[in-house]
Coordinates of N, CA and C in Angstrom, one line a residue:
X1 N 33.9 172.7 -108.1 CA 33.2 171.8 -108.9 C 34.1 171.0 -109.8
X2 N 34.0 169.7 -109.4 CA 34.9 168.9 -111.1 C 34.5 168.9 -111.8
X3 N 35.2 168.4 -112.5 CA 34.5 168.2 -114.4 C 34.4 166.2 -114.2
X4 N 33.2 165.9 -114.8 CA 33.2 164.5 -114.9 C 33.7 164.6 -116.4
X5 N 34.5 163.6 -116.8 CA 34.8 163.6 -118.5 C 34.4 162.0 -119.0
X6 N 32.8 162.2 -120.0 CA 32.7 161.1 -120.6 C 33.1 160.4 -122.1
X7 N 34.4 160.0 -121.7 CA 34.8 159.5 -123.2 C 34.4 158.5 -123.9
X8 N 34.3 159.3 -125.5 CA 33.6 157.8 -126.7 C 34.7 157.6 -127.3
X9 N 34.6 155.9 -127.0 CA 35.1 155.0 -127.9 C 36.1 155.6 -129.5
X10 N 35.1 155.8 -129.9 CA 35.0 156.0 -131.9 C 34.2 157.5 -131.8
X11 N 34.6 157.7 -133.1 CA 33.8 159.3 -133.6 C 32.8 158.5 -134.2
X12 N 32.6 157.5 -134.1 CA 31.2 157.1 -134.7 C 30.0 158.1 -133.7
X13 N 29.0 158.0 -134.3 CA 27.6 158.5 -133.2 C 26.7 156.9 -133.4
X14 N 27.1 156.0 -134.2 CA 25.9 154.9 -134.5 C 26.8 153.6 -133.6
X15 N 28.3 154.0 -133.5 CA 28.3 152.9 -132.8 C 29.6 153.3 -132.1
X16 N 29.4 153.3 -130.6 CA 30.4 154.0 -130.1 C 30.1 153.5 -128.6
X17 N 31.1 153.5 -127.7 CA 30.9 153.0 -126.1 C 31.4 154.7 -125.7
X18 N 30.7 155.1 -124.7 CA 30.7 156.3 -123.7 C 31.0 155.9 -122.2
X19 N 32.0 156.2 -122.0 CA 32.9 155.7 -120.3 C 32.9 156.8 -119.6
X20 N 32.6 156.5 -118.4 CA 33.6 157.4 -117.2 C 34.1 156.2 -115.9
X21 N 35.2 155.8 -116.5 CA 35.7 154.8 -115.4 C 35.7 154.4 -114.0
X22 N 35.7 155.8 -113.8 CA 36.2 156.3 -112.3 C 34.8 156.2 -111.8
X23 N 33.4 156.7 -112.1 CA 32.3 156.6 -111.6 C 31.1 155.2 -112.4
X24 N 32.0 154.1 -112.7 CA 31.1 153.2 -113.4 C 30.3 153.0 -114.1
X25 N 29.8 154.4 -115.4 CA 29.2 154.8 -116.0 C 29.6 154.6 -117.6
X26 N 28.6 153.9 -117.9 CA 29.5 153.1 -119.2 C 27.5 152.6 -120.2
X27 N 28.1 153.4 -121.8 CA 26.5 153.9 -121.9 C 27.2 153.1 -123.5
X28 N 26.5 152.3 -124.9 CA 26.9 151.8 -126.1 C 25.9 151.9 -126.8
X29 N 26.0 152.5 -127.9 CA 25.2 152.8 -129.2 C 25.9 152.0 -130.2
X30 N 24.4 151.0 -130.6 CA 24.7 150.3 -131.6 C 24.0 150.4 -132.8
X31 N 23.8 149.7 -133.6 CA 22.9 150.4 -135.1 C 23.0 148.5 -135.7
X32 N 21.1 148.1 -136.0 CA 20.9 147.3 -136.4 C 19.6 147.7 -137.2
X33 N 20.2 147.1 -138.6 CA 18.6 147.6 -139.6 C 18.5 149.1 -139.8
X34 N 19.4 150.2 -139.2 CA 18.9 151.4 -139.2 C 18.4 152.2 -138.1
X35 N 18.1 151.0 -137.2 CA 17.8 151.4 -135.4 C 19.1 151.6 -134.7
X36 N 19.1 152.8 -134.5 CA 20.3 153.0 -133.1 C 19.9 153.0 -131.9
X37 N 20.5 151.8 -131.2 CA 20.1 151.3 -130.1 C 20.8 151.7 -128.8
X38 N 20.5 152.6 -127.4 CA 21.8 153.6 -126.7 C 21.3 152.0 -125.3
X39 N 22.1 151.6 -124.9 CA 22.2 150.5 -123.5 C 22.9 151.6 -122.4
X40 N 22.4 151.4 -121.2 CA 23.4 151.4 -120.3 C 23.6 150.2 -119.3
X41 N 25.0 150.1 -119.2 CA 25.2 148.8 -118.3 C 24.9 149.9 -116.8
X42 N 24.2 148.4 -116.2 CA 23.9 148.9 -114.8 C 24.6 147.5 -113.7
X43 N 25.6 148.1 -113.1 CA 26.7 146.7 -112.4 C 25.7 146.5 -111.2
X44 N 24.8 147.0 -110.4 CA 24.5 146.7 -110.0 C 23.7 145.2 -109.8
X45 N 23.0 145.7 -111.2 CA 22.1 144.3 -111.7 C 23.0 143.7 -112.5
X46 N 24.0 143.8 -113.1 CA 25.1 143.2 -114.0 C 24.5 142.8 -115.3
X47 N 23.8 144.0 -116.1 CA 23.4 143.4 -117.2 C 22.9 145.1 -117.8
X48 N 22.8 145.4 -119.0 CA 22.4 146.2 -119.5 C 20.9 146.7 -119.8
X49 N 20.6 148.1 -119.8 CA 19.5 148.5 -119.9 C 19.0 149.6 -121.0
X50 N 18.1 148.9 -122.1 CA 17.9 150.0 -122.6 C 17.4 151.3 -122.5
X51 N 18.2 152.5 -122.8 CA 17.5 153.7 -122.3 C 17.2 154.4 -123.6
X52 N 17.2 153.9 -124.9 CA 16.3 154.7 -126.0 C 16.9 154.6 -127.3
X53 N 15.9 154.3 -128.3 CA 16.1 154.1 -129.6 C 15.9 155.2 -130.6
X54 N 16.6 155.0 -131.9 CA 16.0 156.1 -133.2 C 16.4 155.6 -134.0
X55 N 15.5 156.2 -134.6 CA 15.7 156.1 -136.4 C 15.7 156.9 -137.6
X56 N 16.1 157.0 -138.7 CA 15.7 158.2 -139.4 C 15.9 157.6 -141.0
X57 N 14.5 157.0 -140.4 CA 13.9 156.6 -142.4 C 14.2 157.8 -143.2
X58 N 14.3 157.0 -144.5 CA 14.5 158.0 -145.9 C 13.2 158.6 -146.1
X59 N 12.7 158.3 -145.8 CA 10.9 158.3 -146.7 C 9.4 158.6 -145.8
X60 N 10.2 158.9 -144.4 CA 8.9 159.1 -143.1 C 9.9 160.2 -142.0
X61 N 9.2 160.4 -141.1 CA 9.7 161.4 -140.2 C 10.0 160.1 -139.2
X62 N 11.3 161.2 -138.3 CA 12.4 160.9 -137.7 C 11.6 160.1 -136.6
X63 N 12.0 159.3 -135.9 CA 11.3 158.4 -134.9 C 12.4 158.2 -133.6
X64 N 11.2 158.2 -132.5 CA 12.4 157.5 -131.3 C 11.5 156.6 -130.4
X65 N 12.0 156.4 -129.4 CA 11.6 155.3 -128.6 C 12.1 155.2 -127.2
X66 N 11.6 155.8 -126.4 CA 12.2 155.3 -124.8 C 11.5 154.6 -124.0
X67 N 12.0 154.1 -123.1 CA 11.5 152.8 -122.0 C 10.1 153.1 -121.5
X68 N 10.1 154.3 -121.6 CA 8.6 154.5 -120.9 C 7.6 154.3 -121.8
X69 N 8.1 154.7 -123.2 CA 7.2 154.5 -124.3 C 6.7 153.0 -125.3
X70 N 5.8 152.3 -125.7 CA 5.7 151.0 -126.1 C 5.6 151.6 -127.7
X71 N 5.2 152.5 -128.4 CA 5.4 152.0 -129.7 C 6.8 153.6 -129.7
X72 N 6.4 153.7 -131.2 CA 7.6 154.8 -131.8 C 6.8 155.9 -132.0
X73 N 7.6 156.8 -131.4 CA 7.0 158.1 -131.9 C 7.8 159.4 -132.5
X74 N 6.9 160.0 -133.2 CA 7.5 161.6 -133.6 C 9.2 161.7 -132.9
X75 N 10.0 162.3 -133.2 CA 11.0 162.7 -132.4 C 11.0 164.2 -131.9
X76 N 10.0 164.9 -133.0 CA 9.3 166.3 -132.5 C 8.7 166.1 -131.0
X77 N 8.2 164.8 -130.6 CA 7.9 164.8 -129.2 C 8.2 164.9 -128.0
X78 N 10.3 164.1 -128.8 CA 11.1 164.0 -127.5 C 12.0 166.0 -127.5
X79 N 12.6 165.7 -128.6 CA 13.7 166.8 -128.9 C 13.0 167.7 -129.8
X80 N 12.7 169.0 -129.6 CA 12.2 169.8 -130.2 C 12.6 171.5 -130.3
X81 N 12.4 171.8 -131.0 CA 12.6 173.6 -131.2 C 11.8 174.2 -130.2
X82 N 12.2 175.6 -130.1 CA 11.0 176.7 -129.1 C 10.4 177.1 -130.1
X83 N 11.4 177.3 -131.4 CA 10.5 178.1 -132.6 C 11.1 177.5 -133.9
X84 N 10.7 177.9 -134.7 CA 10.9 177.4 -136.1 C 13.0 178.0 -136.4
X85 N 12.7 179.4 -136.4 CA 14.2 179.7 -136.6 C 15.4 179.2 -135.3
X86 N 14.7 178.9 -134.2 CA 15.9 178.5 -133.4 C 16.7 177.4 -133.8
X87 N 18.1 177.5 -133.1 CA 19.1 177.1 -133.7 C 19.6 175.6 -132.0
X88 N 19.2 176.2 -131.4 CA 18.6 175.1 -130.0 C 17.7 174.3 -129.9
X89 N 18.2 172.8 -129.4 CA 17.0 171.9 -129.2 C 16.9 171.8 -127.8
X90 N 15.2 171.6 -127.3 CA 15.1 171.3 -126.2 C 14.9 169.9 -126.0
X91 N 14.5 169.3 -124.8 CA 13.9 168.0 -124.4 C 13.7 168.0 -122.7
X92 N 12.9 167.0 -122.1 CA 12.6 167.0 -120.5 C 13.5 165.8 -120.1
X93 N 14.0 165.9 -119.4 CA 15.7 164.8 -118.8 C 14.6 163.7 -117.8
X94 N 15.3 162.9 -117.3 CA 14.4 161.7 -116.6 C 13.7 162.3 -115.5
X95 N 14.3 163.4 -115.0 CA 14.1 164.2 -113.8 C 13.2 165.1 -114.1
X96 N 12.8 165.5 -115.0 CA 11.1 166.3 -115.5 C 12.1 167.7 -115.2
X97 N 13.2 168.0 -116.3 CA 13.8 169.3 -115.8 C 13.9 169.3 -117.6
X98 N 13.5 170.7 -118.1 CA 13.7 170.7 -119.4 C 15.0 171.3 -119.7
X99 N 16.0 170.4 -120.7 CA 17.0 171.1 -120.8 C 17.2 171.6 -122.2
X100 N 18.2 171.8 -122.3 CA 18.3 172.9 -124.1 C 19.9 172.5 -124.7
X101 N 20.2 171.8 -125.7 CA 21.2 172.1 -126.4 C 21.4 173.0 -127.3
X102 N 22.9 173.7 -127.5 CA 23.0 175.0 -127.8 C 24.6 175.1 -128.2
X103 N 24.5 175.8 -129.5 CA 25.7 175.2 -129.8 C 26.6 176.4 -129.8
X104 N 27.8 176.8 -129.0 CA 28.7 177.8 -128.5 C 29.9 178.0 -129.3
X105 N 30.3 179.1 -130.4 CA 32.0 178.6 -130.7 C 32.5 177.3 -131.1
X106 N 31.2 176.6 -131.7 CA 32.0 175.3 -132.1 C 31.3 174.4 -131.3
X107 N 31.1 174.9 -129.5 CA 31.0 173.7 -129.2 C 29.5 173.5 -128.8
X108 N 29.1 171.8 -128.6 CA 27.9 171.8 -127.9 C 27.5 172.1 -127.2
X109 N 26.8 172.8 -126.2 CA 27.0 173.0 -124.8 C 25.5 172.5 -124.3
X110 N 25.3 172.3 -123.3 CA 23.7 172.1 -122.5 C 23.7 172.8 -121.3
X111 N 22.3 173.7 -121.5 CA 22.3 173.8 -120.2 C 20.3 173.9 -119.5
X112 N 20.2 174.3 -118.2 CA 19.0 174.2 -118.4 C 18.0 174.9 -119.0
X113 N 17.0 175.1 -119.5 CA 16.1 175.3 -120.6 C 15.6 177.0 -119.7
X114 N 15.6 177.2 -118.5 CA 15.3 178.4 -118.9 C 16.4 179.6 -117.8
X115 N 17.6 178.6 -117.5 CA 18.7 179.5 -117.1 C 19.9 179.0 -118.0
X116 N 20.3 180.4 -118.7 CA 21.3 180.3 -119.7 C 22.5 180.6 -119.1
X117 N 22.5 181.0 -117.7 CA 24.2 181.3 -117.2 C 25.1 180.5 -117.3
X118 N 25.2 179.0 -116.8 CA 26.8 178.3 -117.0 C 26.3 177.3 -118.3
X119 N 27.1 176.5 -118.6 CA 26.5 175.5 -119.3 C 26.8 174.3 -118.5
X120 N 25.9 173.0 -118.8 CA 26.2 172.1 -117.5 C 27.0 170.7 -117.9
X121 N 27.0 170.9 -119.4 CA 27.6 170.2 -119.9 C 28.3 170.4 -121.4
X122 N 29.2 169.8 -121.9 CA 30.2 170.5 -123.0 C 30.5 169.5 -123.8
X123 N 30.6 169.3 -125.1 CA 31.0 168.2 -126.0 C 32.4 169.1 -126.7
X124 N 33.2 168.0 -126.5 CA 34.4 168.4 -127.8 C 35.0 167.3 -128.8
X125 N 34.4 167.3 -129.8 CA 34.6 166.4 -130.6 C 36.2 166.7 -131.6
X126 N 36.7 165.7 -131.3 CA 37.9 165.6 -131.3 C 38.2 164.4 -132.8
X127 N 39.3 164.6 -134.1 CA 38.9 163.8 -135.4 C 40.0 162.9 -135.5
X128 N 41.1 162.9 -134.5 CA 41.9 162.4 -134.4 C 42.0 161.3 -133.7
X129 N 42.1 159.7 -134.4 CA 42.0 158.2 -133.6 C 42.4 158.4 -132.2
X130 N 43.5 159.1 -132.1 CA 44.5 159.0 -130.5 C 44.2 160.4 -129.8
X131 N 43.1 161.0 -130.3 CA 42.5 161.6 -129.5 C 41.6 161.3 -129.0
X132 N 40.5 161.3 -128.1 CA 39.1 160.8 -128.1 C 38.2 161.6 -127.8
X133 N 37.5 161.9 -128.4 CA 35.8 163.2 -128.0 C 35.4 162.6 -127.1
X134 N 35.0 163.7 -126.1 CA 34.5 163.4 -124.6 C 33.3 164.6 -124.1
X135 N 32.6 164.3 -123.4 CA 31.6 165.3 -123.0 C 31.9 165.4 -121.7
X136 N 32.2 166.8 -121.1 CA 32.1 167.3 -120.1 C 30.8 167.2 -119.1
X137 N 30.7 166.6 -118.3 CA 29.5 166.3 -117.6 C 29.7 168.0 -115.9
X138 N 29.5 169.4 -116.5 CA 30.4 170.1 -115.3 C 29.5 170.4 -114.3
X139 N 28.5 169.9 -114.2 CA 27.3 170.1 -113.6 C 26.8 168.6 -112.8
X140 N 26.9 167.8 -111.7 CA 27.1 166.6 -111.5 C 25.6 166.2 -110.9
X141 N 24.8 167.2 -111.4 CA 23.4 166.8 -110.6 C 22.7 166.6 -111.8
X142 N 23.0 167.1 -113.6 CA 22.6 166.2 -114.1 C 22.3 164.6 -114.6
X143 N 23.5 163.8 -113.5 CA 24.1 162.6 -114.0 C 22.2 162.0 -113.9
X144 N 21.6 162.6 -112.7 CA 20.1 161.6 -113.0 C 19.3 161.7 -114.5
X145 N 19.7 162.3 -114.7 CA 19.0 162.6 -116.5 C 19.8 162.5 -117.4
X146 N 21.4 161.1 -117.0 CA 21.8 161.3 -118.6 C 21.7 160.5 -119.4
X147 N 20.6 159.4 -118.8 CA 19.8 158.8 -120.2 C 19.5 159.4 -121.4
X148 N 18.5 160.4 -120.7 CA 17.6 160.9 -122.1 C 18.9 162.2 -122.4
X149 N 19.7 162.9 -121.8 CA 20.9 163.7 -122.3 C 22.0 162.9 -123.3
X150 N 22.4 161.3 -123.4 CA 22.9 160.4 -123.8 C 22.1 160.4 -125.4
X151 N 21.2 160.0 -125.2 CA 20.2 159.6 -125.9 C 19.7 161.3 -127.2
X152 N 19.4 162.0 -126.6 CA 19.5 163.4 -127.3 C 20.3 164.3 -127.7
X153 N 21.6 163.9 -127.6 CA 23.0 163.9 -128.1 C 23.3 163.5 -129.0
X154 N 23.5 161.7 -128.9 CA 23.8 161.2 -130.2 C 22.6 161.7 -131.4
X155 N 21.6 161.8 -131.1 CA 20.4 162.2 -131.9 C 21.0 163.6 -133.0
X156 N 21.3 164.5 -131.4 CA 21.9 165.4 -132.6 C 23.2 166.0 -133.0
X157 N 23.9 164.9 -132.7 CA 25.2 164.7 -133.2 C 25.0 164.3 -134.7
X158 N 24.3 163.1 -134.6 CA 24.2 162.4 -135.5 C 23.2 163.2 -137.2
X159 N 22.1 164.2 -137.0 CA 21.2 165.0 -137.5 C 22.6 166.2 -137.8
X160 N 23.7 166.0 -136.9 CA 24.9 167.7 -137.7 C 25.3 166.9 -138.4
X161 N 25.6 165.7 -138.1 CA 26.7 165.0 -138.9 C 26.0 164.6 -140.6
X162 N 24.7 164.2 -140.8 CA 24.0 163.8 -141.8 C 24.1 165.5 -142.6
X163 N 23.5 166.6 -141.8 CA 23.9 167.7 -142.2 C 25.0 168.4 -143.2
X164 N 25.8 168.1 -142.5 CA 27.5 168.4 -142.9 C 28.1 167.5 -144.1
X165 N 27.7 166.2 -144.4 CA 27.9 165.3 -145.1 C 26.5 165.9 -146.5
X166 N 25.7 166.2 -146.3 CA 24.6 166.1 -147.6 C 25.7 167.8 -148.3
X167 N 25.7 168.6 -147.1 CA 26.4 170.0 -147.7 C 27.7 169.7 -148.9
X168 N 28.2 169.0 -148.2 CA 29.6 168.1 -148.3 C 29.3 167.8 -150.2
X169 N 28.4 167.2 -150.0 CA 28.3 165.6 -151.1 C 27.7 167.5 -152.8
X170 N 26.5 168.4 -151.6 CA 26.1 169.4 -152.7 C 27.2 170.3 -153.4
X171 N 27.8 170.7 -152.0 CA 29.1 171.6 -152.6 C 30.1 170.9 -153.7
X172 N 30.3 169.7 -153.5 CA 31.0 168.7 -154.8 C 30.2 168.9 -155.7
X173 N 28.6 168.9 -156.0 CA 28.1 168.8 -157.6 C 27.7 168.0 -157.4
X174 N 26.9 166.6 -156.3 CA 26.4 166.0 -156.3 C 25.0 166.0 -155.4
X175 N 24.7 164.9 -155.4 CA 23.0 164.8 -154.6 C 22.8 163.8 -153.7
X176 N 22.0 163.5 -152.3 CA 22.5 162.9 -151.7 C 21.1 162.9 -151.1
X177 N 20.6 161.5 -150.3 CA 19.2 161.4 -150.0 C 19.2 161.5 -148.0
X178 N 18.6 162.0 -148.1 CA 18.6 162.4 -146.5 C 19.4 163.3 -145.8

């Protein structure tokens, strides 16, 4: 089995391009007003397609948005816990297969939601410019579900990273909103 490797741009999560050259797969998260907006270019049609939005107001619960969906909803609807203390999020991939992020030694890992033997996919976030973080794609039959895996990544990349940053700002002696 190979490993597909999808490399981002920037360590940003709000605005970053996610490539795999070799297999034409080229996915960009942008951020306008507070909306992070995930496209994928599709060369076929030669134009980009959105595959799902979020948000995470100061003052209301977290919101997302996918193509199937017309207004905003809960993000408890898309990405959610099994339980309160679990440390894994689930979600259902385009392919109606539920999968589970889970975080290993550091690293992210995904796999499917109710076989824990391999992981199918791997994040290694890398802090170094001339490095670049890339996600391991080691499993090639999820490529049909990596919309919403794209899409519920940055989500909770982005949910560690606000994490780590509020800890950050408390362990200093300060206070920090969201």
């Amino acid at each position: 089995m190979s490993v597909i490797q999808l490399l981002f741009s920037k360590n940003y999560v709000r605005h970053t391009v996610i490539t795999c050259e070799s297999l034409g797969i080229r996915y960009e998260a942008s951020t306008y007003r507070g909306i992070v907006s995930v496209y994928r270019w599709d060369a076929v049609q030669n134009w980009t397609i959105l595959v799902g939005e979020f948000k995470f107001p100061y003052f209301s619960r977290d919101k997302v948005k996918l193509p199937v969906d017309q207004d905003w909803k809960s993000l408890k609807h898309f990405l959610y816990r099994q339980c309160f203390l679990s440390s894994s999020w689930s979600f259902i991939g385009n392919d109606g297969i539920e999968y589970r992020w889970k975080k290993r030694r550091g690293v992210l890992n995904l796999y499917e939601a109710h076989r824990h033997r391999e992981p199918l996919a791997e994040f290694h976030r890398h802090y170094a410019w001339y490095h670049p973080s890339h996600l391991n794609v080691l499993d090639p039959s999820i490529l049909n579900s990596l919309d919403n895996i794209i899409v519920s990544f940055l989500i909770l990349e982005r949910k560690h990273r606000q994490r780590a940053s509020s800890d950050a700002a408390i362990r200093a002696g300060g206070a920090t909103i969201g």
